[in-house]
Amino acid sequence: MTTSIKTRVLDRIDLAILDALQRNGRISNVNLAKEVNLSPSPCLDRVKKLESEGYIEGYTARLNAAKLGQHLVAHVEITLKSSTEAVFEVFKQHIVKIPNVVSCDMVAGGFDYLVKIRVQDMRQYREVLGQIVEIPGVGTNHTYMVIEHVKEDMGVEVLNYQ
Amino acid sequence: MTTSIKTRVLDRIDLAILDALQRNGRISNVNLAKEVNLSPSPCLDRVKKLESEGYIEGYTARLNAAKLGQHLVAHVEITLKSSTEAVFEVFKQHIVKIPNVVSCDMVAGGFDYLVKIRVQDMRQYREVLGQIVEIPGVGTNHTYMVIEHVKEDMGVEVLNYQ
DNA sequence: AAATAAAACAGCATATTCTGCTGTCTTTTC
DNA sequence: GAAAAGACAGCAGAATATGCTGTTTTATTT
């Protein structure tokens, strides 16, 4: 269930590969090899190894949500009625199934979960919020509508190399 | 500065391509064509068009942050001392430059910005929080440390097709 | 310090893929 | 109903992927 915790020391070439693939996940192996000053074969070996060891979890096309009709993002703070493990479990099982839920983090502090949702419009926001508050055990909720995206990186800092 | 707002009706093949590339950004064009029941040439044409029209913004390798030493994620709510455009502008210019800031959304509601940061440990958290609160105009802040990642999708729902 | 073992590398060769071009068929427009 | 535009499959040359081999470098052991 849990992923491997095994770790090894990545040298600067590995880090350069990760950085390059994070910036352009569809770069050809030949060009990637040039970028990290390696010939194609060992470069491919390293990429395969980084994939199999779990440093690289996959590759994704970044899509423009607004052009696909998803115009609104909201952050919803959820507090559960009780803090028992059973209630947490029920909430998790339901929340992951809602397709408009982009992310859901359990947090320490004034509430229990911070849920990020992406919806087409206010009508769909109400619909999704309805689905969330109807999950058994959900107490209070508070929504913060996103007015402006200032930064959206989703990348992992890898720049200890050079 | 702003991206094109032009939009067109995407047919089910375009949507299938977007869905496939979101799930596997490094799939070969030949296999992508098989997946959407097309021959390679028109499939490549469609991908190029989706890229040039901005539906696809880029391709990214998803990296395992924990294996790269980034073990903590925190959500920080920021309230500015005043709500003038000049103060907003200064805040934005500073916050985007902090590499540990993964995302930053201006929100409507009880505070002004919701900032997501990714750090190695508590020591670095304090360091990054220090950088944030020293941005001119920053008033109060409140941090919610992430205890558990329940869902992390980052994808856009594209499944209106077949 | 020398010998051995292990790891990383470049180069090569074949299989696969990319990608521009052409002609055909379908759909749209006038 | 004719013309134009768009979408498609197939083809071919160029580029890339990828397994294999031998060499060099690095690490380990004696």
mmCIF file of C-alpha atoms in Angstrom, chain A residues 150-157 159, chain B residues 70 74 76 78 90-104 115-120 124-136 138:
data_model
loop_
_atom_site.group_PDB
_atom_site.id
_atom_site.type_symbol
_atom_site.label_atom_id
_atom_site.label_comp_id
_atom_site.label_asym_id
_atom_site.label_seq_id
_atom_site.Cartn_x
_atom_site.Cartn_y
_atom_site.Cartn_z
ATOM 1 C CA VAL A 150 -1.163 34.288 -8.897
ATOM 2 C CA LYS A 151 1.043 31.221 -9.115
ATOM 3 C CA GLU A 152 0.523 27.589 -10.072
ATOM 4 C CA ASP A 153 3.663 25.530 -10.212
ATOM 5 C CA MET A 154 2.979 21.941 -9.152
ATOM 6 C CA GLY A 155 6.666 21.274 -9.657
ATOM 7 C CA VAL A 156 9.151 20.015 -7.123
ATOM 8 C CA GLU A 157 12.292 22.039 -6.551
ATOM 9 C CA LEU A 159 17.792 22.614 -8.192
ATOM 10 C CA GLN B 70 10.439 17.788 0.336
ATOM 11 C CA ALA B 74 1.501 23.749 4.344
ATOM 12 C CA VAL B 76 -0.828 29.625 4.604
ATOM 13 C CA ILE B 78 -2.389 35.716 4.238
ATOM 14 C CA VAL B 90 3.840 44.209 -4.466
ATOM 15 C CA PHE B 91 2.709 41.024 -2.770
ATOM 16 C CA LYS B 92 2.296 39.175 -6.061
ATOM 17 C CA GLN B 93 5.683 40.231 -7.356
ATOM 18 C CA HIS B 94 7.377 38.930 -4.234
ATOM 19 C CA ILE B 95 5.442 35.715 -3.677
ATOM 20 C CA VAL B 96 5.959 34.303 -7.167
ATOM 21 C CA LYS B 97 9.725 34.507 -6.691
ATOM 22 C CA ILE B 98 9.828 32.196 -3.676
ATOM 23 C CA PRO B 99 10.624 28.767 -5.112
ATOM 24 C CA ASN B 100 8.931 26.856 -2.301
ATOM 25 C CA VAL B 101 5.604 28.497 -3.104
ATOM 26 C CA VAL B 102 3.739 25.896 -5.126
ATOM 27 C CA SER B 103 0.600 27.920 -5.652
ATOM 28 C CA CYS B 104 -0.896 31.216 -4.610
ATOM 29 C CA VAL B 115 -0.489 30.173 -0.369
ATOM 30 C CA LYS B 116 0.597 26.546 -0.653
ATOM 31 C CA ILE B 117 4.218 25.864 0.179
ATOM 32 C CA ARG B 118 6.350 22.748 -0.036
ATOM 33 C CA VAL B 119 9.396 22.469 2.215
ATOM 34 C CA GLN B 120 11.926 19.928 3.439
ATOM 35 C CA GLN B 124 12.753 25.401 6.170
ATOM 36 C CA TYR B 125 9.092 26.108 6.875
ATOM 37 C CA ARG B 126 10.084 28.795 9.333
ATOM 38 C CA GLU B 127 12.544 30.191 6.810
ATOM 39 C CA VAL B 128 9.955 30.390 4.024
ATOM 40 C CA LEU B 129 7.275 31.786 6.325
ATOM 41 C CA GLY B 130 9.802 34.427 7.309
ATOM 42 C CA GLN B 131 10.259 35.395 3.672
ATOM 43 C CA ILE B 132 6.495 35.666 3.224
ATOM 44 C CA VAL B 133 5.706 37.775 6.262
ATOM 45 C CA GLU B 134 8.485 40.169 5.374
ATOM 46 C CA ILE B 135 6.835 41.051 2.067
ATOM 47 C CA PRO B 136 5.712 44.717 2.407
ATOM 48 C CA VAL B 138 1.568 41.560 4.753
#
